PDB file of C-alpha atoms and ligand atoms in Angstrom:
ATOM      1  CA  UNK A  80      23.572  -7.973  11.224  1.00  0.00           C
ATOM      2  CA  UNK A  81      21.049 -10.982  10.949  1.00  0.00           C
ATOM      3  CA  UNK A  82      17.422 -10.111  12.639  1.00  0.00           C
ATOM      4  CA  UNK A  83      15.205 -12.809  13.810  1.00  0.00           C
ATOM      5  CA  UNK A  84      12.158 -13.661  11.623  1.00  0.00           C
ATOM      6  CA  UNK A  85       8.814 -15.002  13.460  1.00  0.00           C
ATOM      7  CA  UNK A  86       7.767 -15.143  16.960  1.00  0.00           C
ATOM      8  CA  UNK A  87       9.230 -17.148  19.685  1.00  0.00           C
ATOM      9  CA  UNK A  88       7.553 -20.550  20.070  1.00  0.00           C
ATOM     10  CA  UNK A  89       9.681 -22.465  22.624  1.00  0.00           C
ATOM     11  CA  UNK A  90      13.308 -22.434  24.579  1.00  0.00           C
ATOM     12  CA  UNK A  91      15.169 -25.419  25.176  1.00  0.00           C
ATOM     13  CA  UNK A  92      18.889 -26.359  26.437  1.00  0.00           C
ATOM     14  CA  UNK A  93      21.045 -28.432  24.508  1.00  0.00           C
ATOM     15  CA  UNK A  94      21.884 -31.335  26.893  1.00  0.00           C
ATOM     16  CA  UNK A  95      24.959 -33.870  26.403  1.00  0.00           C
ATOM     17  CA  UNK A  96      22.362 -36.656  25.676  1.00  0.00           C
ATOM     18  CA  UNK A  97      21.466 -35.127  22.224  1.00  0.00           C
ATOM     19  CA  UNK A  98      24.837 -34.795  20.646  1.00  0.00           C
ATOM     20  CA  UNK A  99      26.287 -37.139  17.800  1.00  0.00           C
ATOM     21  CA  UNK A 100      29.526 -38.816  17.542  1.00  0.00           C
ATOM     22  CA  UNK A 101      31.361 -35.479  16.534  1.00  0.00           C
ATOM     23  CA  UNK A 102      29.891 -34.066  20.065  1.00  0.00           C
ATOM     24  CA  UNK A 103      27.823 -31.389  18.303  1.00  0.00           C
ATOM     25  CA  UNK A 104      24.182 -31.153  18.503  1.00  0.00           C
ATOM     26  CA  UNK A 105      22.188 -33.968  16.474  1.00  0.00           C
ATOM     27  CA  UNK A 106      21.088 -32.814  13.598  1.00  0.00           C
ATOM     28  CA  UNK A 107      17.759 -34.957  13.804  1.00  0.00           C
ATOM     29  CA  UNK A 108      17.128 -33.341  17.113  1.00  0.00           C
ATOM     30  CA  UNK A 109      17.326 -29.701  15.903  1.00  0.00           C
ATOM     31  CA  UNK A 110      14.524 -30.466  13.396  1.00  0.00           C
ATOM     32  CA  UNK A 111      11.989 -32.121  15.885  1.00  0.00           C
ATOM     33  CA  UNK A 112      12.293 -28.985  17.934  1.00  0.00           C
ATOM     34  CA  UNK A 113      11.527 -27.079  15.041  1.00  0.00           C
ATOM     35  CA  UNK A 114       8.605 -29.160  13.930  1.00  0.00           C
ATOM     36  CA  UNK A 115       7.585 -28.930  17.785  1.00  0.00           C
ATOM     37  CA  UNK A 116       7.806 -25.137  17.368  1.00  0.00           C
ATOM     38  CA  UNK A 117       5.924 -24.737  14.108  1.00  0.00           C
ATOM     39  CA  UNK A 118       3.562 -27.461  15.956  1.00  0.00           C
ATOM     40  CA  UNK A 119       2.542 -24.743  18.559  1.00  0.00           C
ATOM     41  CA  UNK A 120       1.537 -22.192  15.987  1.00  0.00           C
ATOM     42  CA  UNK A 121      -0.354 -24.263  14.281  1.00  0.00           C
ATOM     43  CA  UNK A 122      -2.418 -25.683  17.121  1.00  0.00           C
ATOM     44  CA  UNK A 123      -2.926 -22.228  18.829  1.00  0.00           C
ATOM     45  CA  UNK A 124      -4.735 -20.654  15.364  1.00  0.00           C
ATOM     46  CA  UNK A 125      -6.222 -24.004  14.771  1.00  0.00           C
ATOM     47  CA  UNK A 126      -7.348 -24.675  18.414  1.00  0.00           C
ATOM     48  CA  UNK A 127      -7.027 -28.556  18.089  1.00  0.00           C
ATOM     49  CA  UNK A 128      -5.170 -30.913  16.046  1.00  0.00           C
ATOM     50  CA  UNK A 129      -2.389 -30.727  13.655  1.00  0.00           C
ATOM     51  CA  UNK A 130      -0.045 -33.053  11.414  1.00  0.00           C
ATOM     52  CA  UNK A 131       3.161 -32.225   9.868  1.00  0.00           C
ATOM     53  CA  UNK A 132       2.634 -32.837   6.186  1.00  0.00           C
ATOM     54  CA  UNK A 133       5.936 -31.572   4.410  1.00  0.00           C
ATOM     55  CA  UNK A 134       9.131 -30.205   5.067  1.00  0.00           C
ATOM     56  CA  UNK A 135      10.279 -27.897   2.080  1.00  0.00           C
ATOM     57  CA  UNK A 136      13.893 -26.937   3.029  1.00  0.00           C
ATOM     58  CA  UNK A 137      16.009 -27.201   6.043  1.00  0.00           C
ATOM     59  CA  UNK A 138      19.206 -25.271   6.459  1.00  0.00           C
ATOM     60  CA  UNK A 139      22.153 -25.666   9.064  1.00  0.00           C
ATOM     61  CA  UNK A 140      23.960 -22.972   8.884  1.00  0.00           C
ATOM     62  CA  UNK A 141      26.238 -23.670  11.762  1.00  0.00           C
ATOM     63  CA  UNK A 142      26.566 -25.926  14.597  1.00  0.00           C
ATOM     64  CA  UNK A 143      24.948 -26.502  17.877  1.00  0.00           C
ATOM     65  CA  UNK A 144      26.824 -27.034  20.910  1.00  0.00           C
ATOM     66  CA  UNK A 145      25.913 -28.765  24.557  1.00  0.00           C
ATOM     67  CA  UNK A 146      24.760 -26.045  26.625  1.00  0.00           C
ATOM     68  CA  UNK A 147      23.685 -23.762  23.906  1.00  0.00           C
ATOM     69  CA  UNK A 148      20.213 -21.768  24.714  1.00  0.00           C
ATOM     70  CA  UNK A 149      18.176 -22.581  22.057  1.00  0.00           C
ATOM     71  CA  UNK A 150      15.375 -20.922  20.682  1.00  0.00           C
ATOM     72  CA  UNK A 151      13.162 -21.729  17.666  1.00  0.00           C
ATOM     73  CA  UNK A 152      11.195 -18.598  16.148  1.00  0.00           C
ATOM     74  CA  UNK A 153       8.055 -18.862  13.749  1.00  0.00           C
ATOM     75  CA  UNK A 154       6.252 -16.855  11.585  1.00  0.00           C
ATOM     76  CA  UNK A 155       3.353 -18.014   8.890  1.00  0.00           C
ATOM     77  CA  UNK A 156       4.108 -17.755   5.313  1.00  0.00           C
ATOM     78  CA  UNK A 157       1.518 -18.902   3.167  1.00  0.00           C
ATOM     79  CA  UNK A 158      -2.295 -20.114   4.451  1.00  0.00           C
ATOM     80  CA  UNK A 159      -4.003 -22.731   2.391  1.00  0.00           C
ATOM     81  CA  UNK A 160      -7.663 -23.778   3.155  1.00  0.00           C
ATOM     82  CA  UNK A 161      -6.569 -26.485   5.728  1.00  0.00           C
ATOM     83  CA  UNK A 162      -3.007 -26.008   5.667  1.00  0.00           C
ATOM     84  CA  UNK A 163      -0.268 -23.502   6.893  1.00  0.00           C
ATOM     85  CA  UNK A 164       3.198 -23.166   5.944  1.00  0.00           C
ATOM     86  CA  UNK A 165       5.604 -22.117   8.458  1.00  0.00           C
ATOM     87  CA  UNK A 166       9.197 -20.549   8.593  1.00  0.00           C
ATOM     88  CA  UNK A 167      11.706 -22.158  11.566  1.00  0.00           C
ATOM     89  CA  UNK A 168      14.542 -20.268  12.349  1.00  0.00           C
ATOM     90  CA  UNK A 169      16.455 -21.296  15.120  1.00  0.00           C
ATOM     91  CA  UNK A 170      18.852 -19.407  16.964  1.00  0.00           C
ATOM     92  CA  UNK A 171      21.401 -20.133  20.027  1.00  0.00           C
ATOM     93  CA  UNK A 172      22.442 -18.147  22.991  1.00  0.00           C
ATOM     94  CA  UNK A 173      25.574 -18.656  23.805  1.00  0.00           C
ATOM     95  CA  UNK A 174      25.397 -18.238  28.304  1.00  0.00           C
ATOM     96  CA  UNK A 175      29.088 -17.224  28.234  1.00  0.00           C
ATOM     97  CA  UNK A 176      29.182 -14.453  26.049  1.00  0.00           C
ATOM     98  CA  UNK A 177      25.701 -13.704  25.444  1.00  0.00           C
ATOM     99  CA  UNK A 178      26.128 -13.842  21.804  1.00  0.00           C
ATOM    100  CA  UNK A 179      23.399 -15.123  19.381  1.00  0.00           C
ATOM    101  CA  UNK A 180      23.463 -16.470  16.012  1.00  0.00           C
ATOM    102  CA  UNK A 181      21.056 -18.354  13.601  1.00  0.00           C
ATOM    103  CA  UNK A 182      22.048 -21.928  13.524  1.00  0.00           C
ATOM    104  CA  UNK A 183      19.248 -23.618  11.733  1.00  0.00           C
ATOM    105  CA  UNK A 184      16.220 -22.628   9.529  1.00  0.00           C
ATOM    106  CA  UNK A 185      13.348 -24.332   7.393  1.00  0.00           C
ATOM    107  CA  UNK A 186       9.839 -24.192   6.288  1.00  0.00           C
ATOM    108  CA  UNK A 187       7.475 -26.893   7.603  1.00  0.00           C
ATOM    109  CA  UNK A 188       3.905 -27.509   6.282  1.00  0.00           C
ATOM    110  CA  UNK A 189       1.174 -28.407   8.777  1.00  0.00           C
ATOM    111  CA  UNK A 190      -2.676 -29.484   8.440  1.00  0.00           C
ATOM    112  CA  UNK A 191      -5.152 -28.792  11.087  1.00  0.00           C
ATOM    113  CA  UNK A 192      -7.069 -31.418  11.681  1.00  0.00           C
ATOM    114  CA  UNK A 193     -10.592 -32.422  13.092  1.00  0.00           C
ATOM    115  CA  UNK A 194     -11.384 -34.465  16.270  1.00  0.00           C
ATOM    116  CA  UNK A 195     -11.598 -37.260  13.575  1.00  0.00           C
ATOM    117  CA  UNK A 196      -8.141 -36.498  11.868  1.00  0.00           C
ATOM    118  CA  UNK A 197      -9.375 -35.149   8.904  1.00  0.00           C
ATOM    119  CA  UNK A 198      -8.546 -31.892   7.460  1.00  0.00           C
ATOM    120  CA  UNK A 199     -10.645 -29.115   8.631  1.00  0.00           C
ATOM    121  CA  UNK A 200     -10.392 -25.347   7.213  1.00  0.00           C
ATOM    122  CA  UNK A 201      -8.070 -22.564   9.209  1.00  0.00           C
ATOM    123  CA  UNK A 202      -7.604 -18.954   9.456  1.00  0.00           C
ATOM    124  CA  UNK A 203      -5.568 -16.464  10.498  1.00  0.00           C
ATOM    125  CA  UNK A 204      -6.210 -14.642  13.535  1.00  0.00           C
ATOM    126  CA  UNK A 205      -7.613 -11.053  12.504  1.00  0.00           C
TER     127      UNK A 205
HETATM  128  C1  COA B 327      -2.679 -34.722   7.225  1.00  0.00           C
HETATM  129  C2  COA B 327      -3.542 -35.729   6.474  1.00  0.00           C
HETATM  130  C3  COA B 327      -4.682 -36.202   7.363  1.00  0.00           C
HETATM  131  C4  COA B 327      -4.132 -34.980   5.279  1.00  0.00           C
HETATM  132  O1  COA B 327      -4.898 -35.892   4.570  1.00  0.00           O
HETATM  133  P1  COA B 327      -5.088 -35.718   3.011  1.00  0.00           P
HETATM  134  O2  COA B 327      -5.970 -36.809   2.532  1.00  0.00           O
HETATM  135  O3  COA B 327      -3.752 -35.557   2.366  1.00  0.00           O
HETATM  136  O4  COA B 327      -5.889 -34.356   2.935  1.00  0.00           O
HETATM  137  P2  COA B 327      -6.080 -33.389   1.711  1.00  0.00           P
HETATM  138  O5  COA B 327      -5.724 -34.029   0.405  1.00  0.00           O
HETATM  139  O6  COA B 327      -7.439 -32.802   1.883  1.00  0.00           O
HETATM  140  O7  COA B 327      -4.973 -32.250   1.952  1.00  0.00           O
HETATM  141  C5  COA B 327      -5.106 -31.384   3.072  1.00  0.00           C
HETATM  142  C6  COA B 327      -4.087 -30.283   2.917  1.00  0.00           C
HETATM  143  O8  COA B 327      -2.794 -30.820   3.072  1.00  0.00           O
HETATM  144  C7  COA B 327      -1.968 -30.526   1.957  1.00  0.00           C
HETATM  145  N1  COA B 327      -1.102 -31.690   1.760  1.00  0.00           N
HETATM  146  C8  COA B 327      -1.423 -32.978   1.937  1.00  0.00           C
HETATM  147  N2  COA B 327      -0.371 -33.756   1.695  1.00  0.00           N
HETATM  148  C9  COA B 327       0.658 -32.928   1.400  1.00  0.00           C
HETATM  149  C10 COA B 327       2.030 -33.117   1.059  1.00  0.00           C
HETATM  150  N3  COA B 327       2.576 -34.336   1.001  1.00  0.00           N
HETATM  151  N4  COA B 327       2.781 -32.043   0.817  1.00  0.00           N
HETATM  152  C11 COA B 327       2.270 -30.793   0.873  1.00  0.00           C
HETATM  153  N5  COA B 327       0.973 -30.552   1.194  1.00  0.00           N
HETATM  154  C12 COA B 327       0.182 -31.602   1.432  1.00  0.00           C
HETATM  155  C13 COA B 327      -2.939 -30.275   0.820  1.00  0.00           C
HETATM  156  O9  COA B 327      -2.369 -29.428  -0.153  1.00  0.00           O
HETATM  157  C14 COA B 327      -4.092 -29.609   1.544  1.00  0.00           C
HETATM  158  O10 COA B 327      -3.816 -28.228   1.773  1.00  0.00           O
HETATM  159  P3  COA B 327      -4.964 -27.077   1.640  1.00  0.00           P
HETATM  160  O11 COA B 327      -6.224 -27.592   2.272  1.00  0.00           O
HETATM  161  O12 COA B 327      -4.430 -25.905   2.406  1.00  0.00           O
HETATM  162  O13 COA B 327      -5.132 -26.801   0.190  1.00  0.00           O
HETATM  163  C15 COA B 327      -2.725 -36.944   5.966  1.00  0.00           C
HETATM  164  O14 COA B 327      -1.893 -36.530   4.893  1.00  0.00           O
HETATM  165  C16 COA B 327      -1.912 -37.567   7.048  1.00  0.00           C
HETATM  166  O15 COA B 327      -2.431 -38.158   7.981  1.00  0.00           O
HETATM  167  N6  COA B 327      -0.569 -37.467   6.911  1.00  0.00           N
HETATM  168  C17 COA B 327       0.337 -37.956   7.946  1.00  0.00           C
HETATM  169  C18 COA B 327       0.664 -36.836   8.924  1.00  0.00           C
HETATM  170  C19 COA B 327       1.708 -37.290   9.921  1.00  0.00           C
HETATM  171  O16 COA B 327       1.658 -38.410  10.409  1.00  0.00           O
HETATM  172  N7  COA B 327       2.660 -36.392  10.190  1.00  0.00           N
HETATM  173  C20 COA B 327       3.791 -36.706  11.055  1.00  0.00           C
HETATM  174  C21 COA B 327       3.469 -36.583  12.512  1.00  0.00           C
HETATM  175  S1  COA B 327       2.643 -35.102  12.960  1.00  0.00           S
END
């Protein structure tokens, strides 16, 4: 069995509205709920401003489907001096059956940033 990596950041319901022509979950959707996600993380250690500088990898390891629970999970992975690099997994509840499984999962790069925009150094909560 798979076990989830990270914390959970947010929860969000697949709606009709974000599907693509195949009627599965847009692929371009799943990603800005991950960088969303990773987002949170960053802003909560950093306590201000942050910018997505790089995604590394993305995965989809299966598809999404309208009406799916999803959840995105994060956990740091490496701290620079202003910059953090995350792993996103995402994972789906399925209401009916209750089952779960990892759908999605990638490693985003963020910089905090100042009230200015620049860079500005971050740590890790002791
Ligand atoms: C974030 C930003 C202000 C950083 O400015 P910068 O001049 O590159 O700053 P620096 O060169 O000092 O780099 C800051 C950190 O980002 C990292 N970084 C910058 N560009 C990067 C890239 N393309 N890939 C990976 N890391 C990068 C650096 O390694 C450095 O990390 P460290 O301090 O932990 O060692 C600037 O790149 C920017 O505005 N980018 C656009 C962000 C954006 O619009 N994102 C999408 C919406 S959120």
């Amino acid at each position: 069995m798979i076990m989830k990596n990270g914390k959970l950041a947010i929860q969000i319901l697949a709606m009709p509205c974000n599907t693509n022509p195949s009627g599965d979950i847009f692929g371009g959707w799943i990603v800005s709920q991950m960088d969303l996600a990773a987002g949170t993380l960053v802003k909560r250690i950093s306590h201000g401003r942050a910018a997505t500088v790089s995604i590394d990898s993305i995965s989809f390891l299966a598809p999404v489907h309208v009406g799916d629970l999803v959840s995105c999970y994060v956990e740091p992975l490496e701290l620079g001096r202003t910059s953090l690099m995350i792993l996103v997994e995402v994972w789906v509840t399925v209401f009916k059956t209750g089952e779960e499984r990892k759908v999605t999962e990638g490693v985003f790069k963020f910089v905090a940033l100042d009230d200015n925009g620049k860079p500005k150094p971050i740590k890790l909560p002791t």
